[in-house]
Amino acid sequence: MPSVIEFTAPPLPHYIISGFSPLPVGGKHPSRKNIGAFDLLVVVQGCLYVEEGGHEYEITEGHALILRPDSSHYSYMGCKEETLHYWVHFQILGDWKVIEEEDYLACHGRYPEGEPGYLSLPPFEITPYNIALPQFTKLAQPQKMAETISELNEMNRNIHLASVRLRQQALFQDVIMLLSASLGADGPSPQSACAERAASYLREHYREPFSAKQLGEAINFHPVYIARCMQKVFGCSPSTYLLRLRIDQSKLLLIQTDLPVERVAEEVGFNHAAYFTASFTRFEGMAPRKYRQRFAWNKG
């Protein structure tokens, strides 16, 4: 039976660290006991096989599992295919409890019809509220979750800066909201499903020239509807989403290879190196060469 982790805020959950882990065939998630922090696993390809508290979980693409800080967990089976997953360690600084999801949903429905959906709150007082997270769930917006955690990972390069740590904590609350929104959901909304399909297509074809008409034909939605859905879910148009995606891919090439900037631009779908440099500088606040000098791994 699925479980729910319920806690009272404030304080809000605290982000510790995150990462991205590829596992080969036969690879396993580490076995641990009472690690003292929550461990969120989000699978984007393949499947992880993890046991905790007598429950065996198959975490497939688009699913998430929260491992508890007070329990033991281990992989009861190796990966049957190459598996890619994000992980996030976080802590809940206040009290929390685990209850059955069925019991939670039965007791925490919407307000009855005719009953006001608000409370009269005393002024100037901090009023606690409850937050519930599904321990194991099919994510309502898996692509957005993956991109949010990826952005958290990118910030780790500058984690020594107090301003970056503050932005990470703020961004991590988006992870919490995405998890909470998946609780009891029968599936993504039509708008989320459209936006997720468009994002998935763009990620697979980011090197190719962009065409709103071709995107619409590929996922069987009208381009105007796609743009509206992506604006609602991702906060940007399909063309801007693609531009951000190309910039993210270029950062990997700048750090991990010695390719000239002009070749990097070509590899990620830019026809003109000058436009690539201008776009990169606008998004990252520095030119591609400066980014490479600052973040490239030491070699040799």
PDB file of C-alpha atoms in Angstrom:
ATOM      1  CA  MET A   1       0.000   0.000   0.000  1.00  0.00           C
ATOM      2  CA  PRO A   2       1.471   3.400  -0.986  1.00  0.00           C
ATOM      3  CA  SER A   3       2.427   5.721   1.861  1.00  0.00           C
ATOM      4  CA  VAL A   4       2.334   9.466   2.406  1.00  0.00           C
ATOM      5  CA  ILE A   5       4.934  11.526   4.262  1.00  0.00           C
ATOM      6  CA  GLU A   6       3.112  14.340   6.038  1.00  0.00           C
ATOM      7  CA  PHE A   7       4.774  17.242   7.841  1.00  0.00           C
ATOM      8  CA  THR A   8       3.961  20.681   9.169  1.00  0.00           C
ATOM      9  CA  ALA A   9       5.456  23.886   7.758  1.00  0.00           C
ATOM     10  CA  PRO A  10       7.154  26.114   8.675  1.00  0.00           C
ATOM     11  CA  PRO A  11       9.934  25.166   8.586  1.00  0.00           C
ATOM     12  CA  LEU A  12      10.050  24.123   4.939  1.00  0.00           C
ATOM     13  CA  PRO A  13      12.086  21.090   3.796  1.00  0.00           C
ATOM     14  CA  HIS A  14      15.803  21.846   3.488  1.00  0.00           C
ATOM     15  CA  TYR A  15      17.803  20.927   0.377  1.00  0.00           C
ATOM     16  CA  ILE A  16      21.177  19.272   1.066  1.00  0.00           C
ATOM     17  CA  ILE A  17      22.673  17.999  -2.195  1.00  0.00           C
ATOM     18  CA  SER A  18      21.616  16.364  -5.465  1.00  0.00           C
ATOM     19  CA  GLY A  19      23.135  14.559  -8.419  1.00  0.00           C
ATOM     20  CA  PHE A  20      22.604  12.504 -11.554  1.00  0.00           C
ATOM     21  CA  SER A  21      23.634   8.842 -11.705  1.00  0.00           C
ATOM     22  CA  PRO A  22      23.826   6.498 -14.694  1.00  0.00           C
ATOM     23  CA  LEU A  23      23.781   2.779 -13.861  1.00  0.00           C
ATOM     24  CA  PRO A  24      24.811   0.030 -16.305  1.00  0.00           C
ATOM     25  CA  VAL A  25      23.054  -3.294 -16.719  1.00  0.00           C
ATOM     26  CA  GLY A  26      23.434  -5.077 -13.373  1.00  0.00           C
ATOM     27  CA  GLY A  27      24.082  -1.818 -11.500  1.00  0.00           C
ATOM     28  CA  LYS A  28      22.368  -1.192  -8.181  1.00  0.00           C
ATOM     29  CA  HIS A  29      21.409   1.748  -6.006  1.00  0.00           C
ATOM     30  CA  PRO A  30      23.580   1.789  -2.827  1.00  0.00           C
ATOM     31  CA  SER A  31      22.289  -0.073   0.217  1.00  0.00           C
ATOM     32  CA  ARG A  32      22.070   2.142   3.312  1.00  0.00           C
ATOM     33  CA  LYS A  33      20.710   2.160   6.842  1.00  0.00           C
ATOM     34  CA  ASN A  34      19.437   5.130   8.874  1.00  0.00           C
ATOM     35  CA  ILE A  35      21.241   7.749   6.753  1.00  0.00           C
ATOM     36  CA  GLY A  36      19.563  10.621   8.605  1.00  0.00           C
ATOM     37  CA  ALA A  37      18.225  12.359   5.485  1.00  0.00           C
ATOM     38  CA  PHE A  38      15.490  11.771   2.950  1.00  0.00           C
ATOM     39  CA  ASP A  39      16.660  10.489  -0.436  1.00  0.00           C
ATOM     40  CA  LEU A  40      14.436  11.302  -3.428  1.00  0.00           C
ATOM     41  CA  LEU A  41      15.005   9.102  -6.501  1.00  0.00           C
ATOM     42  CA  VAL A  42      13.595  10.207  -9.882  1.00  0.00           C
ATOM     43  CA  VAL A  43      14.110   7.785 -12.775  1.00  0.00           C
ATOM     44  CA  VAL A  44      14.274   9.213 -16.295  1.00  0.00           C
ATOM     45  CA  GLN A  45      15.291   6.009 -18.103  1.00  0.00           C
ATOM     46  CA  GLY A  46      15.221   2.333 -17.192  1.00  0.00           C
ATOM     47  CA  CYS A  47      14.228   1.001 -13.779  1.00  0.00           C
ATOM     48  CA  LEU A  48      15.589   0.847 -10.230  1.00  0.00           C
ATOM     49  CA  TYR A  49      14.639  -2.025  -7.914  1.00  0.00           C
ATOM     50  CA  VAL A  50      14.683  -0.868  -4.298  1.00  0.00           C
ATOM     51  CA  GLU A  51      13.313  -2.419  -1.114  1.00  0.00           C
ATOM     52  CA  GLU A  52      12.483  -0.436   2.011  1.00  0.00           C
ATOM     53  CA  GLY A  53      10.432  -1.445   5.033  1.00  0.00           C
ATOM     54  CA  GLY A  54       9.338  -4.719   3.480  1.00  0.00           C
ATOM     55  CA  HIS A  55       8.045  -3.028   0.302  1.00  0.00           C
ATOM     56  CA  GLU A  56       9.663  -3.716  -3.068  1.00  0.00           C
ATOM     57  CA  TYR A  57       9.518  -0.772  -5.473  1.00  0.00           C
ATOM     58  CA  GLU A  58      10.082  -0.821  -9.223  1.00  0.00           C
ATOM     59  CA  ILE A  59      10.934   2.793 -10.005  1.00  0.00           C
ATOM     60  CA  THR A  60      10.433   3.121 -13.742  1.00  0.00           C
ATOM     61  CA  GLU A  61      10.745   6.136 -16.026  1.00  0.00           C
ATOM     62  CA  GLY A  62       8.616   9.035 -14.817  1.00  0.00           C
ATOM     63  CA  HIS A  63       8.282   7.666 -11.274  1.00  0.00           C
ATOM     64  CA  ALA A  64       9.750   8.859  -7.974  1.00  0.00           C
ATOM     65  CA  LEU A  65      10.462   7.240  -4.613  1.00  0.00           C
ATOM     66  CA  ILE A  66      11.364   8.924  -1.329  1.00  0.00           C
ATOM     67  CA  LEU A  67      13.611   6.794   0.888  1.00  0.00           C
ATOM     68  CA  ARG A  68      13.185   7.543   4.562  1.00  0.00           C
ATOM     69  CA  PRO A  69      16.012   8.711   6.866  1.00  0.00           C
ATOM     70  CA  ASP A  70      15.100   6.229   9.622  1.00  0.00           C
ATOM     71  CA  SER A  71      14.880   3.022   7.550  1.00  0.00           C
ATOM     72  CA  SER A  72      17.091   0.541   5.744  1.00  0.00           C
ATOM     73  CA  HIS A  73      16.944   0.160   1.994  1.00  0.00           C
ATOM     74  CA  TYR A  74      18.722  -2.013  -0.551  1.00  0.00           C
ATOM     75  CA  SER A  75      18.536  -3.003  -4.206  1.00  0.00           C
ATOM     76  CA  TYR A  76      16.889  -6.394  -4.472  1.00  0.00           C
ATOM     77  CA  MET A  77      17.767  -6.690  -8.161  1.00  0.00           C
ATOM     78  CA  GLY A  78      20.292  -5.231 -10.587  1.00  0.00           C
ATOM     79  CA  CYS A  79      19.184  -2.991 -13.435  1.00  0.00           C
ATOM     80  CA  LYS A  80      17.989  -4.925 -16.472  1.00  0.00           C
ATOM     81  CA  GLU A  81      18.899  -2.042 -18.783  1.00  0.00           C
ATOM     82  CA  GLU A  82      20.955   1.132 -18.632  1.00  0.00           C
ATOM     83  CA  THR A  83      19.212   3.279 -16.028  1.00  0.00           C
ATOM     84  CA  LEU A  84      19.465   7.032 -15.511  1.00  0.00           C
ATOM     85  CA  HIS A  85      18.169   8.719 -12.384  1.00  0.00           C
ATOM     86  CA  TYR A  86      18.384  11.904 -10.363  1.00  0.00           C
ATOM     87  CA  TRP A  87      18.760  11.820  -6.598  1.00  0.00           C
ATOM     88  CA  VAL A  88      18.129  14.549  -4.052  1.00  0.00           C
ATOM     89  CA  HIS A  89      19.035  14.470  -0.359  1.00  0.00           C
ATOM     90  CA  PHE A  90      16.886  16.703   1.810  1.00  0.00           C
ATOM     91  CA  GLN A  91      15.823  17.083   5.398  1.00  0.00           C
ATOM     92  CA  ILE A  92      12.568  17.913   7.133  1.00  0.00           C
ATOM     93  CA  LEU A  93      13.589  19.879  10.204  1.00  0.00           C
ATOM     94  CA  GLY A  94      10.215  19.667  11.964  1.00  0.00           C
ATOM     95  CA  ASP A  95       8.020  16.721  12.894  1.00  0.00           C
ATOM     96  CA  TRP A  96       6.835  14.342  10.209  1.00  0.00           C
ATOM     97  CA  LYS A  97       4.910  11.075  10.021  1.00  0.00           C
ATOM     98  CA  VAL A  98       4.100   8.310   7.562  1.00  0.00           C
ATOM     99  CA  ILE A  99       0.500   7.301   6.893  1.00  0.00           C
ATOM    100  CA  GLU A 100      -1.216   5.146   4.285  1.00  0.00           C
ATOM    101  CA  GLU A 101      -2.069   7.082   1.135  1.00  0.00           C
ATOM    102  CA  GLU A 102      -5.612   5.705   1.061  1.00  0.00           C
ATOM    103  CA  ASP A 103      -6.235   6.913   4.616  1.00  0.00           C
ATOM    104  CA  TYR A 104      -4.752  10.309   3.851  1.00  0.00           C
ATOM    105  CA  LEU A 105      -6.876  10.874   0.745  1.00  0.00           C
ATOM    106  CA  ALA A 106      -9.991   9.748   2.605  1.00  0.00           C
ATOM    107  CA  CYS A 107      -9.412  12.324   5.357  1.00  0.00           C
ATOM    108  CA  HIS A 108      -8.011  15.212   3.310  1.00  0.00           C
ATOM    109  CA  GLY A 109     -10.455  15.741   0.466  1.00  0.00           C
ATOM    110  CA  ARG A 110     -11.532  19.148  -0.769  1.00  0.00           C
ATOM    111  CA  TYR A 111     -13.846  21.324   1.268  1.00  0.00           C
ATOM    112  CA  PRO A 112     -17.483  20.120   1.123  1.00  0.00           C
ATOM    113  CA  GLU A 113     -19.667  22.028  -1.323  1.00  0.00           C
ATOM    114  CA  GLY A 114     -20.923  25.228   0.211  1.00  0.00           C
ATOM    115  CA  GLU A 115     -18.236  25.338   2.905  1.00  0.00           C
ATOM    116  CA  PRO A 116     -15.725  28.206   2.552  1.00  0.00           C
ATOM    117  CA  GLY A 117     -12.255  27.164   1.423  1.00  0.00           C
ATOM    118  CA  TYR A 118     -10.447  29.566   3.722  1.00  0.00           C
ATOM    119  CA  LEU A 119      -9.997  30.308   7.408  1.00  0.00           C
ATOM    120  CA  SER A 120     -10.079  33.585   9.254  1.00  0.00           C
ATOM    121  CA  LEU A 121      -6.485  33.928  10.419  1.00  0.00           C
ATOM    122  CA  PRO A 122      -5.258  36.154  13.232  1.00  0.00           C
ATOM    123  CA  PRO A 123      -3.020  38.978  11.966  1.00  0.00           C
ATOM    124  CA  PHE A 124       0.768  38.901  12.448  1.00  0.00           C
ATOM    125  CA  GLU A 125       0.822  35.249  13.522  1.00  0.00           C
ATOM    126  CA  ILE A 126       2.620  32.395  11.810  1.00  0.00           C
ATOM    127  CA  THR A 127      -0.001  29.776  11.011  1.00  0.00           C
ATOM    128  CA  PRO A 128       1.395  26.275  10.399  1.00  0.00           C
ATOM    129  CA  TYR A 129      -0.001  24.156   7.562  1.00  0.00           C
ATOM    130  CA  ASN A 130       0.382  20.530   6.554  1.00  0.00           C
ATOM    131  CA  ILE A 131       2.199  19.283   3.447  1.00  0.00           C
ATOM    132  CA  ALA A 132       1.899  15.734   2.163  1.00  0.00           C
ATOM    133  CA  LEU A 133       4.279  13.967  -0.212  1.00  0.00           C
ATOM    134  CA  PRO A 134       3.660  10.575  -1.817  1.00  0.00           C
ATOM    135  CA  GLN A 135       6.474   8.200  -0.917  1.00  0.00           C
ATOM    136  CA  PHE A 136       6.134   6.433  -4.274  1.00  0.00           C
ATOM    137  CA  THR A 137       4.372   8.020  -7.227  1.00  0.00           C
ATOM    138  CA  LYS A 138       4.013   8.442 -10.952  1.00  0.00           C
ATOM    139  CA  LEU A 139       4.952  12.079 -11.428  1.00  0.00           C
ATOM    140  CA  ALA A 140       2.326  14.386 -12.889  1.00  0.00           C
ATOM    141  CA  GLN A 141       5.071  16.408 -14.623  1.00  0.00           C
ATOM    142  CA  PRO A 142       8.165  14.175 -14.938  1.00  0.00           C
ATOM    143  CA  GLN A 143       9.962  16.365 -17.481  1.00  0.00           C
ATOM    144  CA  LYS A 144       9.582  19.472 -15.354  1.00  0.00           C
ATOM    145  CA  MET A 145      10.773  17.560 -12.290  1.00  0.00           C
ATOM    146  CA  ALA A 146      13.885  16.344 -14.123  1.00  0.00           C
ATOM    147  CA  GLU A 147      14.698  19.826 -15.371  1.00  0.00           C
ATOM    148  CA  THR A 148      14.232  21.362 -11.923  1.00  0.00           C
ATOM    149  CA  ILE A 149      16.627  18.876 -10.326  1.00  0.00           C
ATOM    150  CA  SER A 150      19.060  19.350 -13.201  1.00  0.00           C
ATOM    151  CA  GLU A 151      19.050  23.088 -12.468  1.00  0.00           C
ATOM    152  CA  LEU A 152      19.741  22.341  -8.796  1.00  0.00           C
ATOM    153  CA  ASN A 153      22.705  20.207  -9.883  1.00  0.00           C
ATOM    154  CA  GLU A 154      24.048  22.984 -12.078  1.00  0.00           C
ATOM    155  CA  MET A 155      23.955  25.396  -9.137  1.00  0.00           C
ATOM    156  CA  ASN A 156      26.225  23.058  -7.155  1.00  0.00           C
ATOM    157  CA  ARG A 157      29.172  24.462  -9.121  1.00  0.00           C
ATOM    158  CA  ASN A 158      28.762  27.712  -7.191  1.00  0.00           C
ATOM    159  CA  ILE A 159      27.439  26.307  -3.934  1.00  0.00           C
ATOM    160  CA  HIS A 160      30.141  28.170  -2.008  1.00  0.00           C
ATOM    161  CA  LEU A 161      28.241  31.408  -2.712  1.00  0.00           C
ATOM    162  CA  ALA A 162      25.533  32.306  -0.192  1.00  0.00           C
ATOM    163  CA  SER A 163      23.325  33.772  -2.927  1.00  0.00           C
ATOM    164  CA  VAL A 164      23.403  30.471  -4.838  1.00  0.00           C
ATOM    165  CA  ARG A 165      22.525  28.459  -1.737  1.00  0.00           C
ATOM    166  CA  LEU A 166      19.520  30.713  -1.174  1.00  0.00           C
ATOM    167  CA  ARG A 167      18.363  30.245  -4.782  1.00  0.00           C
ATOM    168  CA  GLN A 168      18.787  26.483  -4.416  1.00  0.00           C
ATOM    169  CA  GLN A 169      16.565  26.389  -1.338  1.00  0.00           C
ATOM    170  CA  ALA A 170      13.915  28.423  -3.161  1.00  0.00           C
ATOM    171  CA  LEU A 171      14.109  26.222  -6.269  1.00  0.00           C
ATOM    172  CA  PHE A 172      13.937  23.061  -4.155  1.00  0.00           C
ATOM    173  CA  GLN A 173      10.465  24.101  -3.006  1.00  0.00           C
ATOM    174  CA  ASP A 174       9.409  23.614  -6.649  1.00  0.00           C
ATOM    175  CA  VAL A 175      10.496  19.981  -6.285  1.00  0.00           C
ATOM    176  CA  ILE A 176       8.334  19.677  -3.183  1.00  0.00           C
ATOM    177  CA  MET A 177       5.336  21.212  -4.985  1.00  0.00           C
ATOM    178  CA  LEU A 178       5.780  18.897  -7.975  1.00  0.00           C
ATOM    179  CA  LEU A 179       5.820  15.907  -5.637  1.00  0.00           C
ATOM    180  CA  SER A 180       2.812  17.139  -3.698  1.00  0.00           C
ATOM    181  CA  ALA A 181       0.886  17.756  -6.935  1.00  0.00           C
ATOM    182  CA  SER A 182       1.403  14.095  -7.882  1.00  0.00           C
ATOM    183  CA  LEU A 183      -0.370  12.841  -4.753  1.00  0.00           C
ATOM    184  CA  GLY A 184      -3.620  11.141  -5.624  1.00  0.00           C
ATOM    185  CA  ALA A 185      -3.498  12.388  -9.211  1.00  0.00           C
ATOM    186  CA  ASP A 186      -5.016  10.039 -11.769  1.00  0.00           C
ATOM    187  CA  GLY A 187      -2.529  11.381 -14.269  1.00  0.00           C
ATOM    188  CA  PRO A 188      -1.274  14.649 -15.692  1.00  0.00           C
ATOM    189  CA  SER A 189      -3.795  17.271 -16.791  1.00  0.00           C
ATOM    190  CA  PRO A 190      -4.371  17.607 -20.551  1.00  0.00           C
ATOM    191  CA  GLN A 191      -2.258  20.781 -20.557  1.00  0.00           C
ATOM    192  CA  SER A 192       0.591  19.094 -18.662  1.00  0.00           C
ATOM    193  CA  ALA A 193       0.440  16.044 -20.924  1.00  0.00           C
ATOM    194  CA  CYS A 194       0.689  18.232 -24.020  1.00  0.00           C
ATOM    195  CA  ALA A 195       3.574  20.273 -22.599  1.00  0.00           C
ATOM    196  CA  GLU A 196       5.433  17.140 -21.484  1.00  0.00           C
ATOM    197  CA  ARG A 197       5.059  15.544 -24.924  1.00  0.00           C
ATOM    198  CA  ALA A 198       6.302  18.710 -26.609  1.00  0.00           C
ATOM    199  CA  ALA A 199       9.276  18.941 -24.238  1.00  0.00           C
ATOM    200  CA  SER A 200      10.144  15.281 -24.841  1.00  0.00           C
ATOM    201  CA  TYR A 201      10.043  15.794 -28.608  1.00  0.00           C
ATOM    202  CA  LEU A 202      12.239  18.885 -28.414  1.00  0.00           C
ATOM    203  CA  ARG A 203      14.781  17.064 -26.249  1.00  0.00           C
ATOM    204  CA  GLU A 204      15.040  14.299 -28.844  1.00  0.00           C
ATOM    205  CA  HIS A 205      15.317  16.710 -31.794  1.00  0.00           C
ATOM    206  CA  TYR A 206      17.109  19.731 -30.330  1.00  0.00           C
ATOM    207  CA  ARG A 207      19.840  19.634 -32.999  1.00  0.00           C
ATOM    208  CA  GLU A 208      17.291  20.028 -35.786  1.00  0.00           C
ATOM    209  CA  PRO A 209      15.824  23.305 -37.088  1.00  0.00           C
ATOM    210  CA  PHE A 210      12.738  24.327 -35.143  1.00  0.00           C
ATOM    211  CA  SER A 211       9.302  24.474 -36.745  1.00  0.00           C
ATOM    212  CA  ALA A 212       6.147  25.053 -34.708  1.00  0.00           C
ATOM    213  CA  LYS A 213       4.123  23.371 -37.456  1.00  0.00           C
ATOM    214  CA  GLN A 214       6.388  20.297 -37.465  1.00  0.00           C
ATOM    215  CA  LEU A 215       6.219  20.077 -33.674  1.00  0.00           C
ATOM    216  CA  GLY A 216       2.421  20.181 -33.834  1.00  0.00           C
ATOM    217  CA  GLU A 217       2.299  17.452 -36.474  1.00  0.00           C
ATOM    218  CA  ALA A 218       4.731  15.286 -34.505  1.00  0.00           C
ATOM    219  CA  ILE A 219       2.712  15.257 -31.263  1.00  0.00           C
ATOM    220  CA  ASN A 220      -0.737  15.809 -32.856  1.00  0.00           C
ATOM    221  CA  PHE A 221      -1.621  19.132 -31.212  1.00  0.00           C
ATOM    222  CA  HIS A 222      -2.207  22.567 -32.707  1.00  0.00           C
ATOM    223  CA  PRO A 223       0.900  24.804 -32.396  1.00  0.00           C
ATOM    224  CA  VAL A 224      -1.073  27.544 -30.631  1.00  0.00           C
ATOM    225  CA  TYR A 225      -2.344  25.062 -28.024  1.00  0.00           C
ATOM    226  CA  ILE A 226       1.183  23.676 -27.557  1.00  0.00           C
ATOM    227  CA  ALA A 227       2.554  27.172 -26.968  1.00  0.00           C
ATOM    228  CA  ARG A 228      -0.191  27.898 -24.429  1.00  0.00           C
ATOM    229  CA  CYS A 229       0.450  24.634 -22.562  1.00  0.00           C
ATOM    230  CA  MET A 230       4.225  25.069 -22.475  1.00  0.00           C
ATOM    231  CA  GLN A 231       3.844  28.630 -21.224  1.00  0.00           C
ATOM    232  CA  LYS A 232       1.640  27.379 -18.384  1.00  0.00           C
ATOM    233  CA  VAL A 233       3.807  24.379 -17.413  1.00  0.00           C
ATOM    234  CA  PHE A 234       7.361  25.534 -18.228  1.00  0.00           C
ATOM    235  CA  GLY A 235       6.878  29.298 -18.231  1.00  0.00           C
ATOM    236  CA  CYS A 236       8.138  29.782 -21.775  1.00  0.00           C
ATOM    237  CA  SER A 237       7.317  29.206 -25.441  1.00  0.00           C
ATOM    238  CA  PRO A 238       8.515  26.085 -27.316  1.00  0.00           C
ATOM    239  CA  SER A 239      11.199  28.106 -29.124  1.00  0.00           C
ATOM    240  CA  THR A 240      12.542  29.529 -25.847  1.00  0.00           C
ATOM    241  CA  TYR A 241      12.443  26.060 -24.266  1.00  0.00           C
ATOM    242  CA  LEU A 242      14.484  24.743 -27.190  1.00  0.00           C
ATOM    243  CA  LEU A 243      16.961  27.613 -26.870  1.00  0.00           C
ATOM    244  CA  ARG A 244      17.468  26.889 -23.168  1.00  0.00           C
ATOM    245  CA  LEU A 245      17.896  23.205 -23.943  1.00  0.00           C
ATOM    246  CA  ARG A 246      20.554  23.914 -26.552  1.00  0.00           C
ATOM    247  CA  ILE A 247      22.395  26.184 -24.123  1.00  0.00           C
ATOM    248  CA  ASP A 248      22.332  23.441 -21.455  1.00  0.00           C
ATOM    249  CA  GLN A 249      23.735  20.906 -23.919  1.00  0.00           C
ATOM    250  CA  SER A 250      26.416  23.355 -25.016  1.00  0.00           C
ATOM    251  CA  LYS A 251      27.566  23.778 -21.400  1.00  0.00           C
ATOM    252  CA  LEU A 252      28.271  20.052 -21.196  1.00  0.00           C
ATOM    253  CA  LEU A 253      30.341  20.166 -24.389  1.00  0.00           C
ATOM    254  CA  LEU A 254      32.242  23.252 -23.230  1.00  0.00           C
ATOM    255  CA  ILE A 255      33.169  21.557 -19.959  1.00  0.00           C
ATOM    256  CA  GLN A 256      33.745  17.992 -21.107  1.00  0.00           C
ATOM    257  CA  THR A 257      35.398  18.503 -24.523  1.00  0.00           C
ATOM    258  CA  ASP A 258      37.990  20.664 -26.241  1.00  0.00           C
ATOM    259  CA  LEU A 259      35.766  21.399 -29.239  1.00  0.00           C
ATOM    260  CA  PRO A 260      36.060  24.965 -30.569  1.00  0.00           C
ATOM    261  CA  VAL A 261      33.157  27.214 -29.635  1.00  0.00           C
ATOM    262  CA  GLU A 262      32.049  27.323 -33.274  1.00  0.00           C
ATOM    263  CA  ARG A 263      31.852  23.515 -33.377  1.00  0.00           C
ATOM    264  CA  VAL A 264      29.981  23.427 -30.045  1.00  0.00           C
ATOM    265  CA  ALA A 265      27.419  25.808 -31.519  1.00  0.00           C
ATOM    266  CA  GLU A 266      26.993  23.560 -34.534  1.00  0.00           C
ATOM    267  CA  GLU A 267      26.699  20.392 -32.419  1.00  0.00           C
ATOM    268  CA  VAL A 268      23.753  21.747 -30.417  1.00  0.00           C
ATOM    269  CA  GLY A 269      21.793  23.122 -33.367  1.00  0.00           C
ATOM    270  CA  PHE A 270      22.934  26.725 -33.871  1.00  0.00           C
ATOM    271  CA  ASN A 271      23.522  27.765 -37.470  1.00  0.00           C
ATOM    272  CA  HIS A 272      25.561  30.834 -36.541  1.00  0.00           C
ATOM    273  CA  ALA A 273      28.284  30.956 -33.887  1.00  0.00           C
ATOM    274  CA  ALA A 274      27.641  34.650 -33.239  1.00  0.00           C
ATOM    275  CA  TYR A 275      23.982  33.979 -32.382  1.00  0.00           C
ATOM    276  CA  PHE A 276      25.080  31.116 -30.133  1.00  0.00           C
ATOM    277  CA  THR A 277      27.519  33.375 -28.266  1.00  0.00           C
ATOM    278  CA  ALA A 278      24.919  36.118 -27.858  1.00  0.00           C
ATOM    279  CA  SER A 279      22.274  33.660 -26.636  1.00  0.00           C
ATOM    280  CA  PHE A 280      24.688  31.906 -24.274  1.00  0.00           C
ATOM    281  CA  THR A 281      25.787  35.219 -22.776  1.00  0.00           C
ATOM    282  CA  ARG A 282      22.170  36.313 -22.284  1.00  0.00           C
ATOM    283  CA  PHE A 283      21.245  33.123 -20.414  1.00  0.00           C
ATOM    284  CA  GLU A 284      24.468  32.503 -18.472  1.00  0.00           C
ATOM    285  CA  GLY A 285      25.796  36.015 -17.919  1.00  0.00           C
ATOM    286  CA  MET A 286      29.134  35.199 -19.530  1.00  0.00           C
ATOM    287  CA  ALA A 287      30.482  34.216 -22.940  1.00  0.00           C
ATOM    288  CA  PRO A 288      31.047  30.525 -23.809  1.00  0.00           C
ATOM    289  CA  ARG A 289      34.842  30.841 -23.641  1.00  0.00           C
ATOM    290  CA  LYS A 290      34.622  32.480 -20.220  1.00  0.00           C
ATOM    291  CA  TYR A 291      32.305  29.705 -19.040  1.00  0.00           C
ATOM    292  CA  ARG A 292      34.792  27.070 -20.237  1.00  0.00           C
ATOM    293  CA  GLN A 293      37.694  28.796 -18.477  1.00  0.00           C
ATOM    294  CA  ARG A 294      35.737  28.961 -15.243  1.00  0.00           C
ATOM    295  CA  PHE A 295      34.217  25.479 -15.096  1.00  0.00           C
ATOM    296  CA  ALA A 296      36.234  23.142 -17.340  1.00  0.00           C
ATOM    297  CA  TRP A 297      37.593  20.105 -15.546  1.00  0.00           C
ATOM    298  CA  ASN A 298      41.304  19.884 -14.902  1.00  0.00           C
ATOM    299  CA  LYS A 299      42.873  17.419 -17.276  1.00  0.00           C
ATOM    300  CA  GLY A 300      46.078  15.503 -17.212  1.00  0.00           C
TER     301      GLY A 300
END
